[in-house]
CSV table of C-alpha atoms in Angstrom, one decimal:
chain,number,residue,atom,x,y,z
T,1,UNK,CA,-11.6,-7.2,5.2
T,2,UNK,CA,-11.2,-3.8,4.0
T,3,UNK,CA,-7.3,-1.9,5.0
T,4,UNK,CA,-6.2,1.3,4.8
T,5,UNK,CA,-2.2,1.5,3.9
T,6,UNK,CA,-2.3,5.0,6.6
T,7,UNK,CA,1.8,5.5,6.4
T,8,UNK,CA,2.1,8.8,9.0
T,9,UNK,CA,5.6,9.4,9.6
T,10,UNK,CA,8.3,7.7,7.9
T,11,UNK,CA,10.4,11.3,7.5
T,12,UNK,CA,13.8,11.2,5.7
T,13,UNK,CA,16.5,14.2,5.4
T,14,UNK,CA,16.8,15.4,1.6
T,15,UNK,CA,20.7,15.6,2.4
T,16,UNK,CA,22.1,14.0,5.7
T,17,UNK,CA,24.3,15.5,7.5
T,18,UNK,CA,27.8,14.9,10.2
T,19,UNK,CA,25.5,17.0,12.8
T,20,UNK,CA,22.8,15.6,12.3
T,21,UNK,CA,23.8,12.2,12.4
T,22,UNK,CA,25.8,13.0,16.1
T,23,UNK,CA,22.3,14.8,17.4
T,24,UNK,CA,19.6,11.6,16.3
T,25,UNK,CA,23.0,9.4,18.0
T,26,UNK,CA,23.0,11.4,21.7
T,27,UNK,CA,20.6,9.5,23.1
T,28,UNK,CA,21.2,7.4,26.3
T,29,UNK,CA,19.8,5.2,28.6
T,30,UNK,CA,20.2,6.3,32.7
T,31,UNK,CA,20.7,2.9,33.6
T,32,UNK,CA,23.3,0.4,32.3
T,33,UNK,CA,20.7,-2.2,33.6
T,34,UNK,CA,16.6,-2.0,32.8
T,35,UNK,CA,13.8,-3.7,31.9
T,36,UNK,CA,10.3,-2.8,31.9
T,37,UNK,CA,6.7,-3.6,30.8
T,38,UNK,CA,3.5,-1.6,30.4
T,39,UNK,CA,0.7,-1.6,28.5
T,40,UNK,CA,0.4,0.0,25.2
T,41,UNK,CA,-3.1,1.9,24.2
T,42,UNK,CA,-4.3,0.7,20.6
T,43,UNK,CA,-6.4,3.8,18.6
T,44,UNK,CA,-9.3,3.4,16.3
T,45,UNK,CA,-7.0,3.3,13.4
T,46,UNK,CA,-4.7,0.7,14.6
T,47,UNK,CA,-2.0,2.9,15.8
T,48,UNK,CA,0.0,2.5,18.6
T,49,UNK,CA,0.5,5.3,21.6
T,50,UNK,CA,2.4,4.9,24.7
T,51,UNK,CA,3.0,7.3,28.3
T,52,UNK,CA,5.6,9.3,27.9
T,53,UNK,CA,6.1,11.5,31.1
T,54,UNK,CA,8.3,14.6,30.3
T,55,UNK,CA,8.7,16.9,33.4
T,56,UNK,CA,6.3,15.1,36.1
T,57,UNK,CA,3.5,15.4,33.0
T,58,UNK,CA,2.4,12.5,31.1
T,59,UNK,CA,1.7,12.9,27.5
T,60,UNK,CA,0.4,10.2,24.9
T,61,UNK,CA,2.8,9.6,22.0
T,62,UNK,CA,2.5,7.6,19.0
T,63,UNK,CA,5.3,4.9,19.1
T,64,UNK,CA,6.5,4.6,15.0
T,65,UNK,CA,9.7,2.8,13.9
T,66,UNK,CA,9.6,4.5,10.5
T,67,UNK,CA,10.6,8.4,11.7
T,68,UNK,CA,13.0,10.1,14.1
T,69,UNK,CA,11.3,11.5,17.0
T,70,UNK,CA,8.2,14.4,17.2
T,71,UNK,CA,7.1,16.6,19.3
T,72,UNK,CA,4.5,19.2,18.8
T,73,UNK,CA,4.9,22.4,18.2
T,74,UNK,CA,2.6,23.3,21.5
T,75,UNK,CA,3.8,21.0,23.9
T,76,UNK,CA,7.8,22.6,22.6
T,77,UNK,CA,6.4,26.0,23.5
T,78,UNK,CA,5.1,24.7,26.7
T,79,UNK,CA,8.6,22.8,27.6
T,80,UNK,CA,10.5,26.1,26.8
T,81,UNK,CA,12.3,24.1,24.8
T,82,UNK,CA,15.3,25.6,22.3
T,83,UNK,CA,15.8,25.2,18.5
T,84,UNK,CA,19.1,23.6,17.8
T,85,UNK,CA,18.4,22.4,13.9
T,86,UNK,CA,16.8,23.2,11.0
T,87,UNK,CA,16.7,21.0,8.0
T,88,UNK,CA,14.4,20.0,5.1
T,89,UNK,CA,12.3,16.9,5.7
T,90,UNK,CA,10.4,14.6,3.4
T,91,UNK,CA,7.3,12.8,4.9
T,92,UNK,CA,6.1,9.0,3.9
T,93,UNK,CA,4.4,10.4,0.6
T,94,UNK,CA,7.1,12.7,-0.6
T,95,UNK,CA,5.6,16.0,0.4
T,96,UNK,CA,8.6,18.3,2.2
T,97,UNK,CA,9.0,21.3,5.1
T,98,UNK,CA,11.6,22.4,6.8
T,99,UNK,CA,11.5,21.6,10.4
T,100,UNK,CA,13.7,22.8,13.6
T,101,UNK,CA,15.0,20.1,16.0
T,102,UNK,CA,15.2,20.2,19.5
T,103,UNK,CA,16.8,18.2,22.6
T,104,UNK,CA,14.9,16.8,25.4
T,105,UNK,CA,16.9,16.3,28.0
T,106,UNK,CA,15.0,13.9,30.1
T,107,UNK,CA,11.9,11.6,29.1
T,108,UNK,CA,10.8,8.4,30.8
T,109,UNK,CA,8.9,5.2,29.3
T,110,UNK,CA,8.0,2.9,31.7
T,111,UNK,CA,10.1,4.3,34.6
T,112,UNK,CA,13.2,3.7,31.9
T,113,UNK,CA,15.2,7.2,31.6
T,114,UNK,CA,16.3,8.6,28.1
T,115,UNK,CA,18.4,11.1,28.4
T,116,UNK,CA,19.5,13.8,24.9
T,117,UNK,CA,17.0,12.9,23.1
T,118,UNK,CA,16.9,14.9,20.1
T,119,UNK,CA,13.6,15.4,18.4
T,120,UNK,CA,11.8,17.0,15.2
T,121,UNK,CA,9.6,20.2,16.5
T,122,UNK,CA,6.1,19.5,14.0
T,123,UNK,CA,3.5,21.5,13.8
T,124,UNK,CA,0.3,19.0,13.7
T,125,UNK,CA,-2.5,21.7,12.2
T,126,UNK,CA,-0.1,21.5,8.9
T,127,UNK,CA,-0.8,17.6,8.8
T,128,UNK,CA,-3.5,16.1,7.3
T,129,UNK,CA,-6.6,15.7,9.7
T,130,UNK,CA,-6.4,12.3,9.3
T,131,UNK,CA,-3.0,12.7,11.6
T,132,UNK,CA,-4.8,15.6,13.8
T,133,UNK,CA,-7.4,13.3,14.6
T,134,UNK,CA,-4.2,10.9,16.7
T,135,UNK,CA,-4.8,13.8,19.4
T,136,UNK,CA,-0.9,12.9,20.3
T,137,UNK,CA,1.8,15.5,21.8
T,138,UNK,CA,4.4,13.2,19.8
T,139,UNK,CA,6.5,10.7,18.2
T,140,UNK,CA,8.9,8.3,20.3
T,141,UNK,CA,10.9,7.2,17.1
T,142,UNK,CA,13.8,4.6,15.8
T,143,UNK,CA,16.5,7.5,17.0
T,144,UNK,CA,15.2,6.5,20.2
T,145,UNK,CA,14.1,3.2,20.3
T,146,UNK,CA,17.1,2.0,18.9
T,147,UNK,CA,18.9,2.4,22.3
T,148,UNK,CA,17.4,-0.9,23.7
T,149,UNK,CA,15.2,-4.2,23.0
T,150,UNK,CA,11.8,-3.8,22.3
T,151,UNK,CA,9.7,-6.7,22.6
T,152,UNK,CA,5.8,-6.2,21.2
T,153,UNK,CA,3.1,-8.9,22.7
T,154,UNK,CA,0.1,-8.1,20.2
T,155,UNK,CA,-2.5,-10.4,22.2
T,156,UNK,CA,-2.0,-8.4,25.8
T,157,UNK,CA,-1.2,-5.6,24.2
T,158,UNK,CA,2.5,-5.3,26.0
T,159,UNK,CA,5.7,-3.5,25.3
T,160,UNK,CA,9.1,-5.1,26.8
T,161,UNK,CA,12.1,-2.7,27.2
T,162,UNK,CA,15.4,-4.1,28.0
T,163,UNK,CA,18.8,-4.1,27.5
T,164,UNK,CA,18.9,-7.6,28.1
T,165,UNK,CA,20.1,-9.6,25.1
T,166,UNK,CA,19.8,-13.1,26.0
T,167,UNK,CA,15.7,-13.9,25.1
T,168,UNK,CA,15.0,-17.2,23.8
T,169,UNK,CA,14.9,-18.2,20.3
T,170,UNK,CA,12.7,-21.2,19.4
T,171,UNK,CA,13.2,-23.8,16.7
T,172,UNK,CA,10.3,-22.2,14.5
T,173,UNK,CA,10.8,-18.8,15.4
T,174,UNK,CA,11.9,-16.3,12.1
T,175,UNK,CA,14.9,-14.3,12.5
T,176,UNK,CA,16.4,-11.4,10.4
T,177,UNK,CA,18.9,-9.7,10.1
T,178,UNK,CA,18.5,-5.8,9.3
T,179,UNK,CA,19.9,-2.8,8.0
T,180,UNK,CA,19.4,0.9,9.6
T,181,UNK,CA,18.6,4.4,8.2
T,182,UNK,CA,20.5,7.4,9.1
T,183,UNK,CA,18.0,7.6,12.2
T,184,UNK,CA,18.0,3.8,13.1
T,185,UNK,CA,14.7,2.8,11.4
T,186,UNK,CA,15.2,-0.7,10.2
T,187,UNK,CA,15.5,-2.1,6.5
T,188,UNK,CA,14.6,-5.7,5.9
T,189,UNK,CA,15.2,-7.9,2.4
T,190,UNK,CA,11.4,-8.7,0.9
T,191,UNK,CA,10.3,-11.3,-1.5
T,192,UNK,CA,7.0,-11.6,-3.2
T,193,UNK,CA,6.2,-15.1,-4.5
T,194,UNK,CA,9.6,-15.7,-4.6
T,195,UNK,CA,10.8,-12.4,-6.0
T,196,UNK,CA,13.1,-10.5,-4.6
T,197,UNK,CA,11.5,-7.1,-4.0
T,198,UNK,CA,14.5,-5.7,-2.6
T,199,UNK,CA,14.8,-3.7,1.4
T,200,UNK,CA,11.7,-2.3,2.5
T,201,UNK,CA,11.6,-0.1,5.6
T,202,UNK,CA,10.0,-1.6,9.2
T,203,UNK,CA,7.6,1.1,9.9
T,204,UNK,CA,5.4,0.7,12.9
T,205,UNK,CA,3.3,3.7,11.9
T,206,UNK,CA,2.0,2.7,8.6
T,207,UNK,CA,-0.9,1.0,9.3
T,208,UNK,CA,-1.5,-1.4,6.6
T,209,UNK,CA,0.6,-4.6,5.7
T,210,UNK,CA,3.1,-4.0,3.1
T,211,UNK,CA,3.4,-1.2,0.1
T,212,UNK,CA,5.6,-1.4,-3.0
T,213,UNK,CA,6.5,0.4,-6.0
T,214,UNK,CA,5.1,0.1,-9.6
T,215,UNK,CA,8.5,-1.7,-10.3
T,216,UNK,CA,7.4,-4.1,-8.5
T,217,UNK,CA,4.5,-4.9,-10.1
T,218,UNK,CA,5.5,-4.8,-13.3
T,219,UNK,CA,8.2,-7.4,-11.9
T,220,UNK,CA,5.4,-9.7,-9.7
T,221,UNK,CA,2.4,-9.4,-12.2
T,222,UNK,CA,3.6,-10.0,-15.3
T,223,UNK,CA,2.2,-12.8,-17.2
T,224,UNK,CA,4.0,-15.6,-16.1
T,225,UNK,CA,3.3,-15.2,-12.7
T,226,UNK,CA,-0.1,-14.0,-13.4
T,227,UNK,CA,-1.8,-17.0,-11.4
T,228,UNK,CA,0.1,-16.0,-8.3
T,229,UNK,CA,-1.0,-12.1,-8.0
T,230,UNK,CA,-4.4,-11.4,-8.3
T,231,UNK,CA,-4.5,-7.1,-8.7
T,232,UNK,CA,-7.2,-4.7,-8.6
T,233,UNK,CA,-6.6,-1.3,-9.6
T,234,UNK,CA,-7.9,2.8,-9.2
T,235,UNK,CA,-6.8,6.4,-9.1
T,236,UNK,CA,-6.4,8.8,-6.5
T,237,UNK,CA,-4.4,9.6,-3.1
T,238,UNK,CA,-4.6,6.3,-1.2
T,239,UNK,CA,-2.3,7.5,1.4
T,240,UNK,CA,-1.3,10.2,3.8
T,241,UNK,CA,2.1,11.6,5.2
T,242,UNK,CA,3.2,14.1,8.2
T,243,UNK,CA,2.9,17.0,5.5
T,244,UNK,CA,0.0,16.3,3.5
T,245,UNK,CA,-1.9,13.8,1.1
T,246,UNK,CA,0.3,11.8,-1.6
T,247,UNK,CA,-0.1,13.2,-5.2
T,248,UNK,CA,-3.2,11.4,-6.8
T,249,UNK,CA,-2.1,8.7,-9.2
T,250,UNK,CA,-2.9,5.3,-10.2
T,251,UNK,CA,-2.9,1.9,-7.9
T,252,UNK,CA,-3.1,-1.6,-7.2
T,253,UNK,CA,-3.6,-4.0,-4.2
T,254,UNK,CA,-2.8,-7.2,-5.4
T,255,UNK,CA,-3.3,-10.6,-3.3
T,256,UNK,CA,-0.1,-12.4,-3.6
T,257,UNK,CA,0.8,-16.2,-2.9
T,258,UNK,CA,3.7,-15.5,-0.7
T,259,UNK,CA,5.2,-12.7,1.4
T,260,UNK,CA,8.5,-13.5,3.5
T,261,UNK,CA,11.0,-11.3,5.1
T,262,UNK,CA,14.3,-12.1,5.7
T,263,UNK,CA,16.9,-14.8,3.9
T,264,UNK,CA,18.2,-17.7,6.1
T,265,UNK,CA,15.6,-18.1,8.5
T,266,UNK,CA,12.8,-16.2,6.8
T,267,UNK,CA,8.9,-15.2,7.8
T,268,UNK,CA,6.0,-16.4,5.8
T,269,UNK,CA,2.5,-15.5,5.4
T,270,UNK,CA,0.6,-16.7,2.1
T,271,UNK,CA,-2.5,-15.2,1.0
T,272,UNK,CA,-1.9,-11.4,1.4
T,273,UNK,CA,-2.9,-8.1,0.1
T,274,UNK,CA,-0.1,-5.9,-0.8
T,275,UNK,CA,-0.2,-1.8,-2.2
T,276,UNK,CA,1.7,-1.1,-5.2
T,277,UNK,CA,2.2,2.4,-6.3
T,278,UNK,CA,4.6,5.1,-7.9
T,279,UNK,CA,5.7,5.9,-3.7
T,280,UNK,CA,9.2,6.3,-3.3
T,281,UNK,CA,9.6,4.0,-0.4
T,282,UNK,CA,9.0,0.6,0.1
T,283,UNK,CA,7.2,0.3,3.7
T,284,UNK,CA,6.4,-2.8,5.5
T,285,UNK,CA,3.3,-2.0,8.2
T,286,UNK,CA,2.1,-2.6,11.6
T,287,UNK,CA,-0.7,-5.3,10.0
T,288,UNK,CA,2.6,-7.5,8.9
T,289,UNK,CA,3.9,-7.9,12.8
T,290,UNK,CA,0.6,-8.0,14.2
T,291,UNK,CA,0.8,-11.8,13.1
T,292,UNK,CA,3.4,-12.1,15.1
T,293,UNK,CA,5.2,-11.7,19.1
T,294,UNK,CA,8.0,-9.1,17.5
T,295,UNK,CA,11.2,-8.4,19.0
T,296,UNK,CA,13.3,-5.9,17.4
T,297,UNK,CA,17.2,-6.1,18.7
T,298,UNK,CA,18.3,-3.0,17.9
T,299,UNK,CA,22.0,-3.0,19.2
T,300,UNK,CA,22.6,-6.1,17.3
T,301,UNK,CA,20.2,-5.8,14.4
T,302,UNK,CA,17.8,-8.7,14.4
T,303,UNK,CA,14.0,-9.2,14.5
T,304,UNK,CA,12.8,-12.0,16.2
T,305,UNK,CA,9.3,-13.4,15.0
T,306,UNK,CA,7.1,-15.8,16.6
T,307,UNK,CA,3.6,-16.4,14.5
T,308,UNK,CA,1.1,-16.4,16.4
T,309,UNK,CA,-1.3,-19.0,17.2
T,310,UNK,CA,-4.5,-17.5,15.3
T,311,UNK,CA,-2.4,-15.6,12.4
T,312,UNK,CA,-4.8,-13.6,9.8
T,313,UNK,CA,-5.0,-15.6,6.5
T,314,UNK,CA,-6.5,-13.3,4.1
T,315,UNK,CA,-8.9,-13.9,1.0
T,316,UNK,CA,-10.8,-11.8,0.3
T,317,UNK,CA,-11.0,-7.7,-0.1
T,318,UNK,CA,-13.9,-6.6,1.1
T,319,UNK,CA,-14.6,-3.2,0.3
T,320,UNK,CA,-16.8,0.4,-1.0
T,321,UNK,CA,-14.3,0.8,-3.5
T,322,UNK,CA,-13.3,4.4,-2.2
T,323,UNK,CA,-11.5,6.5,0.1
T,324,UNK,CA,-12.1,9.5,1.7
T,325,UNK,CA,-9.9,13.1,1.8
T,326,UNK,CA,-11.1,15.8,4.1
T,327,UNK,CA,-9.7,19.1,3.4
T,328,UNK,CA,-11.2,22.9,3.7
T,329,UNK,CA,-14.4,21.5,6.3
T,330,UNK,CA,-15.0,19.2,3.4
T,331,UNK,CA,-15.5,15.5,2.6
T,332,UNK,CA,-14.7,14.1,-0.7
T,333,UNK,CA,-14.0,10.8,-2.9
T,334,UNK,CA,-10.1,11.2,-2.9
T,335,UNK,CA,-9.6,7.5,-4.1
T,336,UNK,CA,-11.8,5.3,-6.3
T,337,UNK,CA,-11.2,1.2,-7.0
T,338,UNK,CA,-12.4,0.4,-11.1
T,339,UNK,CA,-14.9,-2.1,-11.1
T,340,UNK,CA,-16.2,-1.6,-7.0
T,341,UNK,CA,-19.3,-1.1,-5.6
T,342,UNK,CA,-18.7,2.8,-5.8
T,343,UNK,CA,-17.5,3.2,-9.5
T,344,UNK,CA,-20.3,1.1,-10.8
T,345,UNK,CA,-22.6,3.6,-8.9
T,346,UNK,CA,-21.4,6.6,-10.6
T,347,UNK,CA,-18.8,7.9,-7.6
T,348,UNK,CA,-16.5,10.1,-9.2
T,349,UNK,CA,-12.7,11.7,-7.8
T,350,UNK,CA,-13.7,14.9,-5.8
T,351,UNK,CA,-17.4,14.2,-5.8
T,352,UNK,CA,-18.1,16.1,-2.3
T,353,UNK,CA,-19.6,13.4,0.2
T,354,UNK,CA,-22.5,15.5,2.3
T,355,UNK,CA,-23.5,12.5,4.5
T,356,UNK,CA,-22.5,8.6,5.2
T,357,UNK,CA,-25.0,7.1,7.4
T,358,UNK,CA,-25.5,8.9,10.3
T,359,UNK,CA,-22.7,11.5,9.8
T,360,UNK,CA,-23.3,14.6,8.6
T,361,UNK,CA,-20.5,16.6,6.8
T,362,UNK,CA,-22.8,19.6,5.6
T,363,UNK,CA,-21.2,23.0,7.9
T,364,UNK,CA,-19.0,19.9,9.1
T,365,UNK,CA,-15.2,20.7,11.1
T,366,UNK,CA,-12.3,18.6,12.1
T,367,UNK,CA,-13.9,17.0,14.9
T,368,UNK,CA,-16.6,15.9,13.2
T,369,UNK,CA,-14.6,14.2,11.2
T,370,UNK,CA,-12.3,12.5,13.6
T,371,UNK,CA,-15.6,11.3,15.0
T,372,UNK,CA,-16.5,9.5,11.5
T,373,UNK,CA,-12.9,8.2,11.1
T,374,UNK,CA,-12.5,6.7,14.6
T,375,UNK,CA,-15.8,4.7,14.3
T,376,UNK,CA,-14.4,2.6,11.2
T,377,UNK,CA,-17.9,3.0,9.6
T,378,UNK,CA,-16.0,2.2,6.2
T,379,UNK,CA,-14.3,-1.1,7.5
T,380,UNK,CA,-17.0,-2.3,9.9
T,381,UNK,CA,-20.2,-1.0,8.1
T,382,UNK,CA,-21.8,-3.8,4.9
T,383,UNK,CA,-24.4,-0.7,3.3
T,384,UNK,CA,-23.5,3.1,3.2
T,385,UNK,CA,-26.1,5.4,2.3
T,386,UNK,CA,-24.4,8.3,0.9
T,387,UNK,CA,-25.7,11.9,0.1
T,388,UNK,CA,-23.4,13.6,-2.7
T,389,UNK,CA,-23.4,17.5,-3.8
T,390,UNK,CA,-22.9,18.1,-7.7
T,391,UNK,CA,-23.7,21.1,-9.6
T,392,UNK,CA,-26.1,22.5,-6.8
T,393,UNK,CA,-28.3,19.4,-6.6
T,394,UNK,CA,-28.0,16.4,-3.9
T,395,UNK,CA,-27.8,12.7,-5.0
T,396,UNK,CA,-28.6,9.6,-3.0
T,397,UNK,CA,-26.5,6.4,-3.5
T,398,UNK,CA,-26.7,3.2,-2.0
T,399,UNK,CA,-23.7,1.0,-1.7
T,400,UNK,CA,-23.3,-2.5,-0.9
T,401,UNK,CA,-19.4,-3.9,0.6
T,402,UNK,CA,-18.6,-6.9,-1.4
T,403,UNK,CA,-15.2,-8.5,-2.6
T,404,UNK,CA,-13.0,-6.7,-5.2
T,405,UNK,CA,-11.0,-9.7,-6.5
T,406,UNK,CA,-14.7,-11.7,-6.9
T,407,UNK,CA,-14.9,-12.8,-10.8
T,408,UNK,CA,-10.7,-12.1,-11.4
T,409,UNK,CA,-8.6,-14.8,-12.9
């Protein structure tokens, strides 16, 4: 099965600050007693987006643990809302803008009232399209959701919101303790085959299961754990942040024995494929708690974990052997895997991509390619047929999916 590590928000301050930390810490609940439970929508690229109603108007907003919250920069204008902040931000790949903040003073989830909510003003036609193509008017972050109980059923595709503490805990059930950021998102202890990889940060919108550093693989791969980590390698920007594209550079996925969280009573999953690259932040994914019914206790900082019945075991890593970077109307090769289907075919970093299958990119715009992205065609399709520009002349290429870690020891 071929994943994309898509990490969209995770935004830290360059330098905290005593006002800022008071303003992300305003928020309240209307109610000292609520619960509620509504459905959450699940988009093409695995994301999640909930209602938020704002002034009698309902709005769709991504729901990410790993950032403070967002609002557009259109839907601020709309609102008449004031600028009470500025600071300098850093996204999930490092890339940095300064950005205003703002208060909202009332928005509901679920018929659940939060009141002084104070929230990053973004302007999304600076982001990557691969964040445009969300089509959200937001973020309802950790500064938020940290306020209350959240409770995530991934098989009806249900959100629980409570201030009610006293939820069961079963005998097999994984529970960890956690850590905050300055804006509540929560840090958890990782080890890798055994090795402790450190706290990684719980971030509900990187889609993909867990990403490391370089550190780390020098640490999990070397030879003496060699028969436990399996690695594949390749250059390029394999991720994407609030602000932009990550700086092209060289990295691995590696299939890894074992991959817990937490110490005393930890989670498991063996037979995983993990992202190990020069990023600055370790992030564990949405994919990760997917295998799992997820409470997060905020107020008393513990995640609850309950594997599900028909939890993913992965094998195998599928895949083209490339990735895709869409800037300036364009479509080009912005990551390549050695040794894949596309390498051995002659794809090369910045080779502009006219066609894949049915999709046209030649005269192409943004839409277009939020069309392409949201069908999957490079997860769900087994042949691409691919039409690339260089030096004035077109060149067809076949490609066959097949499984990168085939033929490694």
């Amino acid at each position: 099965m071929f994943r994309i590590f898509l990490a969209l928000f995770l935004v830290s301050c360059l330098s905290t600050s005593c006002k800022l930390n008071k303003l992300y810490n305003q928020t309240v609940i209307e109610n000292e007693v609520f619960s509620t439970t509504f459905n959450f929508k699940k988009l093409p690229s695995g994301h999640i987006v909930i209602p938020v109603l704002i002034k009698g108007t309902e709005y769709s907003f991504l729901l990410d643990t790993g950032t403070p919250n967002i609002i557009s920069r259109e839907l601020a204008e709309a609102l008449k809302l004031e600028h009470v902040y500025h600071k300098k931000y850093l996204d999930s790949q490092d890339n940095s803008l300064e950005l205003s903040l703002t208060i909202i003073d009332k928005l509901s989830i679920g018929g659940i009232n939060f009141l002084n909510n104070a929230t990053t003003i973004h302007n999304f036609d600076k982001s990557p399209p691969t964040i445009r193509c969300l089509n959200i008017s937001g973020v309802i972050g950790a500064n938020l959701m940290k306020k209350a109980v959240w409770e995530f059923d991934f098989e009806k595709n249900e959100i629980t919101i409570t201030g009610n503490k006293n939820y069961t805990v079963r005998g097999n059930d994984a529970r960890i303790d956690f850590t905050t950021g300055y804006s509540g998102t929560p840090k958890v202890p990782i080890s890798i085959n055994g090795i402790r990889d450190g706290r990684s940060y719980v971030d509900f919108g990187a889609k993909g299961f867990y990403k490391s550093s370089k550190k780390t693989y020098n640490k999990l791969c070397r030879r003496a754990n060699k028969h436990k980590c399996q690695t594949t390698s390749g250059y390029g920007s394999i991720a994407s942040g609030a602000f932009g594209y990550e700086q092209p550079d060289s990295s691995y996925v590696a299939l890894v024995h074992s991959f817990a969280i937490g110490k005393t009573q930890p989670a498991v999953l063996n037979d995983q494929l993990i992202t190990l690259s020069n990023h600055s932040d370790k992030l564990l994914g949405l994919d990760f708690f997917e295998n799992y019914h997820t409470i997060i206790n905020w107020p008393d900082r513990e995640i609850i974990l309950r594997k599900r019945k028909n939890t993913e075991k992965i094998e195998a890593y599928h895949s083209f052997g490339f990735r895709v970077i869409y800037r300036d109307n364009k479509l080009y090769v912005g990551f390549l895997y050695n040794n894949s289907p596309a390498a051995l075919a002659g794809l090369k970093l910045d080779d502009q991509i006219l066609r894949i299958n049915e999709f046209d990119f030649d005269h192409s715009n943004v839409d277009k390619f939020c069309t392409f992205l949201n069908s999957n065609t490079l997860k769900n399709s087994s042949q691409l047929n691919l039409t690339l520009l260089r030096n004035g002349a077109q060149e067809e290429i076949v490609l066959y999916k097949k499984d990168l870690f085939v033929g490694k020891e």
